[in-house]
PDB file of C-alpha atoms in Angstrom:
ATOM      1  CA  MET A   1     -26.217 -19.387   5.425  1.00 48.00           C
ATOM      2  CA  ALA A   2     -22.932 -20.716   4.029  1.00 55.00           C
ATOM      3  CA  ARG A   3     -20.220 -21.546   6.525  1.00 67.00           C
ATOM      4  CA  MET A   4     -16.908 -19.742   6.166  1.00 76.00           C
ATOM      5  CA  PRO A   5     -13.695 -19.527   8.228  1.00 84.00           C
ATOM      6  CA  SER A   6     -13.863 -17.269  11.279  1.00 88.00           C
ATOM      7  CA  ALA A   7     -11.199 -14.860   9.957  1.00 92.00           C
ATOM      8  CA  GLU A   8     -13.084 -14.409   6.691  1.00 95.00           C
ATOM      9  CA  ARG A   9     -16.351 -13.874   8.563  1.00 94.00           C
ATOM     10  CA  ARG A  10     -14.668 -11.204  10.699  1.00 96.00           C
ATOM     11  CA  ARG A  11     -13.434  -9.431   7.557  1.00 96.00           C
ATOM     12  CA  GLN A  12     -16.952  -9.581   6.143  1.00 96.00           C
ATOM     13  CA  LEU A  13     -18.377  -7.981   9.278  1.00 97.00           C
ATOM     14  CA  VAL A  14     -15.655  -5.310   9.406  1.00 97.00           C
ATOM     15  CA  GLU A  15     -16.313  -4.281   5.806  1.00 97.00           C
ATOM     16  CA  ALA A  16     -20.051  -4.230   6.543  1.00 97.00           C
ATOM     17  CA  ALA A  17     -19.376  -2.045   9.584  1.00 97.00           C
ATOM     18  CA  ILE A  18     -17.350   0.387   7.464  1.00 97.00           C
ATOM     19  CA  ARG A  19     -20.192   0.671   4.947  1.00 97.00           C
ATOM     20  CA  ALA A  20     -22.824   1.125   7.654  1.00 97.00           C
ATOM     21  CA  MET A  21     -20.800   3.653   9.654  1.00 97.00           C
ATOM     22  CA  THR A  22     -19.883   5.637   6.533  1.00 96.00           C
ATOM     23  CA  ARG A  23     -23.550   5.807   5.590  1.00 96.00           C
ATOM     24  CA  ASP A  24     -25.198   6.251   9.016  1.00 95.00           C
ATOM     25  CA  GLY A  25     -22.452   7.543  11.322  1.00 94.00           C
ATOM     26  CA  VAL A  26     -20.756   5.761  14.201  1.00 94.00           C
ATOM     27  CA  PRO A  27     -23.262   6.549  17.007  1.00 90.00           C
ATOM     28  CA  ARG A  28     -26.242   5.374  14.930  1.00 93.00           C
ATOM     29  CA  THR A  29     -24.601   2.148  13.787  1.00 95.00           C
ATOM     30  CA  THR A  30     -25.547  -0.796  15.996  1.00 94.00           C
ATOM     31  CA  THR A  31     -24.360  -4.386  16.117  1.00 94.00           C
ATOM     32  CA  ARG A  32     -27.769  -5.362  14.748  1.00 95.00           C
ATOM     33  CA  SER A  33     -27.462  -2.999  11.768  1.00 96.00           C
ATOM     34  CA  ILE A  34     -23.950  -4.282  11.043  1.00 96.00           C
ATOM     35  CA  ALA A  35     -25.170  -7.884  11.112  1.00 96.00           C
ATOM     36  CA  ALA A  36     -27.994  -6.923   8.746  1.00 96.00           C
ATOM     37  CA  GLU A  37     -25.530  -5.139   6.438  1.00 97.00           C
ATOM     38  CA  ALA A  38     -23.393  -8.301   6.344  1.00 96.00           C
ATOM     39  CA  ASP A  39     -26.496 -10.484   5.944  1.00 95.00           C
ATOM     40  CA  VAL A  40     -25.657 -12.629   8.968  1.00 95.00           C
ATOM     41  CA  SER A  41     -27.422 -13.308  12.246  1.00 94.00           C
ATOM     42  CA  LEU A  42     -26.683 -11.240  15.339  1.00 94.00           C
ATOM     43  CA  SER A  43     -25.319 -14.368  17.003  1.00 94.00           C
ATOM     44  CA  VAL A  44     -22.659 -14.617  14.283  1.00 95.00           C
ATOM     45  CA  PHE A  45     -21.559 -11.062  15.054  1.00 95.00           C
ATOM     46  CA  HIS A  46     -21.203 -11.799  18.769  1.00 94.00           C
ATOM     47  CA  TYR A  47     -19.326 -15.008  17.977  1.00 94.00           C
ATOM     48  CA  CYS A  48     -16.770 -13.065  15.918  1.00 95.00           C
ATOM     49  CA  PHE A  49     -16.441  -9.977  18.161  1.00 96.00           C
ATOM     50  CA  GLY A  50     -16.528  -9.986  21.927  1.00 92.00           C
ATOM     51  CA  SER A  51     -17.176  -6.245  22.223  1.00 90.00           C
ATOM     52  CA  LYS A  52     -17.819  -3.073  20.259  1.00 86.00           C
ATOM     53  CA  GLN A  53     -14.295  -1.934  21.180  1.00 91.00           C
ATOM     54  CA  GLU A  54     -12.858  -4.978  19.446  1.00 94.00           C
ATOM     55  CA  LEU A  55     -14.933  -4.267  16.347  1.00 95.00           C
ATOM     56  CA  LEU A  56     -13.917  -0.577  16.212  1.00 94.00           C
ATOM     57  CA  GLU A  57     -10.232  -1.448  16.501  1.00 94.00           C
ATOM     58  CA  SER A  58     -10.615  -3.855  13.573  1.00 96.00           C
ATOM     59  CA  VAL A  59     -12.457  -1.159  11.603  1.00 96.00           C
ATOM     60  CA  ILE A  60      -9.643   1.346  12.216  1.00 94.00           C
ATOM     61  CA  GLU A  61      -7.013  -1.161  11.094  1.00 93.00           C
ATOM     62  CA  ALA A  62      -9.022  -2.143   7.996  1.00 94.00           C
ATOM     63  CA  ILE A  63      -9.590   1.450   6.847  1.00 93.00           C
ATOM     64  CA  THR A  64      -5.888   2.191   7.234  1.00 92.00           C
ATOM     65  CA  GLU A  65      -4.983  -0.934   5.272  1.00 91.00           C
ATOM     66  CA  HIS A  66      -7.361   0.097   2.454  1.00 91.00           C
ATOM     67  CA  TYR A  67      -5.265   3.084   1.461  1.00 89.00           C
ATOM     68  CA  ILE A  68      -1.887   1.823   2.623  1.00 89.00           C
ATOM     69  CA  ALA A  69      -2.162  -1.087   0.183  1.00 90.00           C
ATOM     70  CA  VAL A  70      -2.559   1.479  -2.608  1.00 90.00           C
ATOM     71  CA  VAL A  71       0.390   3.563  -1.379  1.00 91.00           C
ATOM     72  CA  ARG A  72       2.615   0.514  -0.897  1.00 88.00           C
ATOM     73  CA  GLU A  73       2.063  -0.431  -4.526  1.00 88.00           C
ATOM     74  CA  ALA A  74       2.704   3.119  -5.796  1.00 90.00           C
ATOM     75  CA  ILE A  75       5.844   3.848  -3.788  1.00 88.00           C
ATOM     76  CA  ARG A  76       8.154   1.589  -5.798  1.00 87.00           C
ATOM     77  CA  PRO A  77      11.476   3.311  -6.677  1.00 91.00           C
ATOM     78  CA  ARG A  78      11.313   5.720  -9.628  1.00 92.00           C
ATOM     79  CA  ALA A  79      13.844   7.905 -11.431  1.00 91.00           C
ATOM     80  CA  THR A  80      14.249  10.286  -8.490  1.00 92.00           C
ATOM     81  CA  LEU A  81      13.434  10.248  -4.797  1.00 93.00           C
ATOM     82  CA  ARG A  82      11.008  13.133  -5.255  1.00 94.00           C
ATOM     83  CA  GLU A  83       9.088  11.278  -7.967  1.00 95.00           C
ATOM     84  CA  THR A  84       8.919   8.214  -5.742  1.00 95.00           C
ATOM     85  CA  VAL A  85       7.638  10.131  -2.717  1.00 95.00           C
ATOM     86  CA  ARG A  86       5.207  12.217  -4.777  1.00 95.00           C
ATOM     87  CA  ALA A  87       3.755   9.093  -6.410  1.00 95.00           C
ATOM     88  CA  GLY A  88       3.108   7.548  -3.016  1.00 94.00           C
ATOM     89  CA  PHE A  89       1.302  10.632  -1.754  1.00 95.00           C
ATOM     90  CA  GLN A  90      -0.664  10.904  -5.001  1.00 95.00           C
ATOM     91  CA  ALA A  91      -1.864   7.323  -4.600  1.00 95.00           C
ATOM     92  CA  TYR A  92      -3.068   8.158  -1.092  1.00 94.00           C
ATOM     93  CA  TRP A  93      -4.705  11.341  -2.316  1.00 95.00           C
ATOM     94  CA  ASP A  94      -6.503   9.545  -5.143  1.00 94.00           C
ATOM     95  CA  HIS A  95      -7.962   7.251  -2.485  1.00 93.00           C
ATOM     96  CA  VAL A  96      -9.127  10.253  -0.421  1.00 95.00           C
ATOM     97  CA  CYS A  97     -10.853  11.769  -3.455  1.00 93.00           C
ATOM     98  CA  ALA A  98     -12.437   8.462  -4.449  1.00 93.00           C
ATOM     99  CA  HIS A  99     -13.574   7.521  -0.912  1.00 93.00           C
ATOM    100  CA  PRO A 100     -14.181  10.768   1.020  1.00 95.00           C
ATOM    101  CA  GLY A 101     -16.848   9.180   3.197  1.00 95.00           C
ATOM    102  CA  GLU A 102     -14.471   6.498   4.403  1.00 95.00           C
ATOM    103  CA  HIS A 103     -11.840   9.071   5.313  1.00 96.00           C
ATOM    104  CA  MET A 104     -14.466  11.220   7.036  1.00 97.00           C
ATOM    105  CA  LEU A 105     -15.317   8.132   9.060  1.00 97.00           C
ATOM    106  CA  THR A 106     -11.764   8.033  10.447  1.00 96.00           C
ATOM    107  CA  TYR A 107     -12.284  11.418  12.115  1.00 97.00           C
ATOM    108  CA  GLU A 108     -15.686  10.401  13.407  1.00 96.00           C
ATOM    109  CA  LEU A 109     -14.144   7.271  14.921  1.00 95.00           C
ATOM    110  CA  THR A 110     -11.540   9.424  16.673  1.00 96.00           C
ATOM    111  CA  GLN A 111     -14.132  11.771  18.168  1.00 95.00           C
ATOM    112  CA  TYR A 112     -16.396   8.897  19.152  1.00 94.00           C
ATOM    113  CA  ALA A 113     -13.570   7.056  20.916  1.00 94.00           C
ATOM    114  CA  LEU A 114     -12.440  10.185  22.769  1.00 95.00           C
ATOM    115  CA  ARG A 115     -15.964  10.891  24.016  1.00 94.00           C
ATOM    116  CA  GLN A 116     -16.821   7.334  25.071  1.00 92.00           C
ATOM    117  CA  PRO A 117     -15.470   6.414  28.521  1.00 93.00           C
ATOM    118  CA  GLY A 118     -13.251   3.370  28.198  1.00 92.00           C
ATOM    119  CA  PHE A 119     -12.772   3.803  24.433  1.00 93.00           C
ATOM    120  CA  GLU A 120     -10.058   6.481  24.579  1.00 94.00           C
ATOM    121  CA  HIS A 121      -7.298   3.970  23.863  1.00 94.00           C
ATOM    122  CA  LEU A 122      -8.822   3.329  20.432  1.00 94.00           C
ATOM    123  CA  ALA A 123      -8.128   6.925  19.392  1.00 95.00           C
ATOM    124  CA  ARG A 124      -4.532   6.576  20.584  1.00 95.00           C
ATOM    125  CA  ARG A 125      -4.247   3.262  18.758  1.00 92.00           C
ATOM    126  CA  GLN A 126      -5.582   4.890  15.586  1.00 93.00           C
ATOM    127  CA  TYR A 127      -2.943   7.617  15.548  1.00 95.00           C
ATOM    128  CA  GLU A 128      -0.163   5.283  16.619  1.00 95.00           C
ATOM    129  CA  LEU A 129      -1.109   3.124  13.656  1.00 92.00           C
ATOM    130  CA  TYR A 130      -0.747   6.082  11.291  1.00 94.00           C
ATOM    131  CA  THR A 131       2.804   6.748  12.501  1.00 95.00           C
ATOM    132  CA  ALA A 132       3.689   3.045  12.457  1.00 94.00           C
ATOM    133  CA  THR A 133       2.499   2.865   8.850  1.00 93.00           C
ATOM    134  CA  PHE A 134       4.786   5.728   7.815  1.00 95.00           C
ATOM    135  CA  ILE A 135       7.672   4.063   9.655  1.00 96.00           C
ATOM    136  CA  GLU A 136       7.046   0.928   7.588  1.00 94.00           C
ATOM    137  CA  LEU A 137       6.921   2.865   4.295  1.00 93.00           C
ATOM    138  CA  ILE A 138      10.015   4.956   5.099  1.00 94.00           C
ATOM    139  CA  THR A 139      11.952   1.848   6.096  1.00 94.00           C
ATOM    140  CA  GLN A 140      10.933   0.150   2.849  1.00 92.00           C
ATOM    141  CA  LEU A 141      12.056   3.182   0.852  1.00 92.00           C
ATOM    142  CA  ARG A 142      15.410   3.352   2.659  1.00 92.00           C
ATOM    143  CA  HIS A 143      16.048  -0.292   1.839  1.00 91.00           C
ATOM    144  CA  ASP A 144      14.937  -0.064  -1.797  1.00 91.00           C
ATOM    145  CA  MET A 145      16.789   3.168  -2.636  1.00 91.00           C
ATOM    146  CA  GLY A 146      19.797   3.019  -0.305  1.00 90.00           C
ATOM    147  CA  LEU A 147      18.962   6.190   1.586  1.00 91.00           C
ATOM    148  CA  ARG A 148      19.816   7.725   4.925  1.00 88.00           C
ATOM    149  CA  LEU A 149      17.815  10.319   6.823  1.00 92.00           C
ATOM    150  CA  ARG A 150      18.784  13.656   8.296  1.00 92.00           C
ATOM    151  CA  VAL A 151      16.261  13.008  11.087  1.00 94.00           C
ATOM    152  CA  PRO A 152      15.328   9.800  12.940  1.00 95.00           C
ATOM    153  CA  VAL A 153      12.770   7.593  11.207  1.00 96.00           C
ATOM    154  CA  PRO A 154      10.123   8.002  13.978  1.00 96.00           C
ATOM    155  CA  VAL A 155      10.436  11.806  13.762  1.00 96.00           C
ATOM    156  CA  LEU A 156       9.914  11.864   9.999  1.00 96.00           C
ATOM    157  CA  ALA A 157       7.100   9.317  10.256  1.00 96.00           C
ATOM    158  CA  HIS A 158       5.286  11.370  12.898  1.00 97.00           C
ATOM    159  CA  TYR A 159       5.757  14.549  10.860  1.00 96.00           C
ATOM    160  CA  LEU A 160       4.286  12.947   7.726  1.00 95.00           C
ATOM    161  CA  ALA A 161       1.390  11.443   9.677  1.00 96.00           C
ATOM    162  CA  VAL A 162       0.521  14.846  11.147  1.00 96.00           C
ATOM    163  CA  MET A 163       0.798  16.622   7.785  1.00 95.00           C
ATOM    164  CA  THR A 164      -1.302  14.010   5.983  1.00 95.00           C
ATOM    165  CA  ASP A 165      -3.948  13.972   8.698  1.00 96.00           C
ATOM    166  CA  GLY A 166      -4.311  17.747   8.688  1.00 95.00           C
ATOM    167  CA  LEU A 167      -4.374  17.988   4.908  1.00 95.00           C
ATOM    168  CA  THR A 168      -7.032  15.284   4.646  1.00 96.00           C
ATOM    169  CA  LEU A 169      -9.342  16.992   7.121  1.00 96.00           C
ATOM    170  CA  ASN A 170      -8.779  20.360   5.422  1.00 95.00           C
ATOM    171  CA  PHE A 171      -9.784  18.857   2.076  1.00 95.00           C
ATOM    172  CA  LEU A 172     -12.876  17.162   3.520  1.00 95.00           C
ATOM    173  CA  VAL A 173     -14.002  20.547   4.873  1.00 96.00           C
ATOM    174  CA  LEU A 174     -13.021  22.834   1.981  1.00 94.00           C
ATOM    175  CA  GLY A 175     -12.948  20.452  -0.997  1.00 91.00           C
ATOM    176  CA  ASP A 176     -10.061  22.298  -2.653  1.00 89.00           C
ATOM    177  CA  GLU A 177      -8.162  19.714  -4.701  1.00 84.00           C
ATOM    178  CA  THR A 178      -5.830  22.310  -6.243  1.00 86.00           C
ATOM    179  CA  ALA A 179      -4.641  23.541  -2.853  1.00 87.00           C
ATOM    180  CA  ALA A 180      -4.174  19.933  -1.728  1.00 90.00           C
ATOM    181  CA  SER A 181      -2.006  19.176  -4.757  1.00 90.00           C
ATOM    182  CA  ASP A 182       0.202  22.179  -4.018  1.00 92.00           C
ATOM    183  CA  VAL A 183       0.675  21.047  -0.419  1.00 93.00           C
ATOM    184  CA  LEU A 184       1.553  17.524  -1.543  1.00 95.00           C
ATOM    185  CA  ASP A 185       4.232  19.011  -3.795  1.00 95.00           C
ATOM    186  CA  THR A 186       5.619  20.930  -0.808  1.00 95.00           C
ATOM    187  CA  ILE A 187       5.633  17.828   1.397  1.00 94.00           C
ATOM    188  CA  ALA A 188       7.500  15.882  -1.297  1.00 95.00           C
ATOM    189  CA  ASP A 189      10.089  18.672  -1.512  1.00 95.00           C
ATOM    190  CA  GLN A 190      10.539  18.647   2.255  1.00 94.00           C
ATOM    191  CA  VAL A 191      11.004  14.867   2.335  1.00 94.00           C
ATOM    192  CA  VAL A 192      13.742  15.153  -0.289  1.00 93.00           C
ATOM    193  CA  HIS A 193      15.451  17.767   1.896  1.00 92.00           C
ATOM    194  CA  LEU A 194      15.339  15.392   4.868  1.00 92.00           C
ATOM    195  CA  VAL A 195      16.533  12.324   2.969  1.00 84.00           C
ATOM    196  CA  HIS A 196      19.666  11.917   0.897  1.00 64.00           C
ATOM    197  CA  ASP A 197      21.702   9.259  -0.850  1.00 50.00           C
ATOM    198  CA  GLU A 198      23.756   6.840   1.200  1.00 45.00           C
ATOM    199  CA  THR A 199      26.872   8.098  -0.566  1.00 41.00           C
ATOM    200  CA  LEU A 200      26.457  11.674   0.692  1.00 42.00           C
ATOM    201  CA  PRO A 201      27.716  12.830   4.077  1.00 43.00           C
ATOM    202  CA  VAL A 202      25.145  13.379   6.776  1.00 39.00           C
ATOM    203  CA  ALA A 203      24.690  17.037   7.642  1.00 41.00           C
ATOM    204  CA  PRO A 204      25.054  17.661  11.393  1.00 44.00           C
ATOM    205  CA  ARG A 205      21.865  18.498  13.245  1.00 41.00           C
ATOM    206  CA  ALA A 206      21.634  21.564  15.440  1.00 44.00           C
ATOM    207  CA  VAL A 207      21.835  20.725  19.122  1.00 37.00           C
TER     208      VAL A 207
END
């Protein structure tokens, strides 16, 4: 077996875990089956990960990074703010449609973590990561397009994370791409309403 840096070996095992869990489900995926999927010995797995919790946290972060990398590339400034926001959501949605099993795995990971004593923090970490990702993307967009928000960044980020999460699960259950597209249009419209050019006055918020 060829030697490789520890960080690269960890990435190899995480990607193998994602494939195995997507195919077999989280409860039925063992450290042995992950090692076999990665074509490494079980001792290599235990050298790279001290616990199953550590592995699952890395899996959650890797899955999120899979689609965020696509969105980050798509969300470059376009002719209008709406076009920019809609393109970012479309990139995410294309990933959902292309990799439904991987996105289904995110919900299975949540349920598994909530039901396993001592693993509950992984579910919290998963959803905190979603919001943190939207904070990063919103902050990038503000910088690139010179925008201000009518609501605080964390509020908008949490709102978008909740909307995206619910829409994704709805699609995985119903499989209605047309309805999903209509909702994405509505979300883009709402974001435009909550964000405006730096040159415009900020509308006062109701107390």
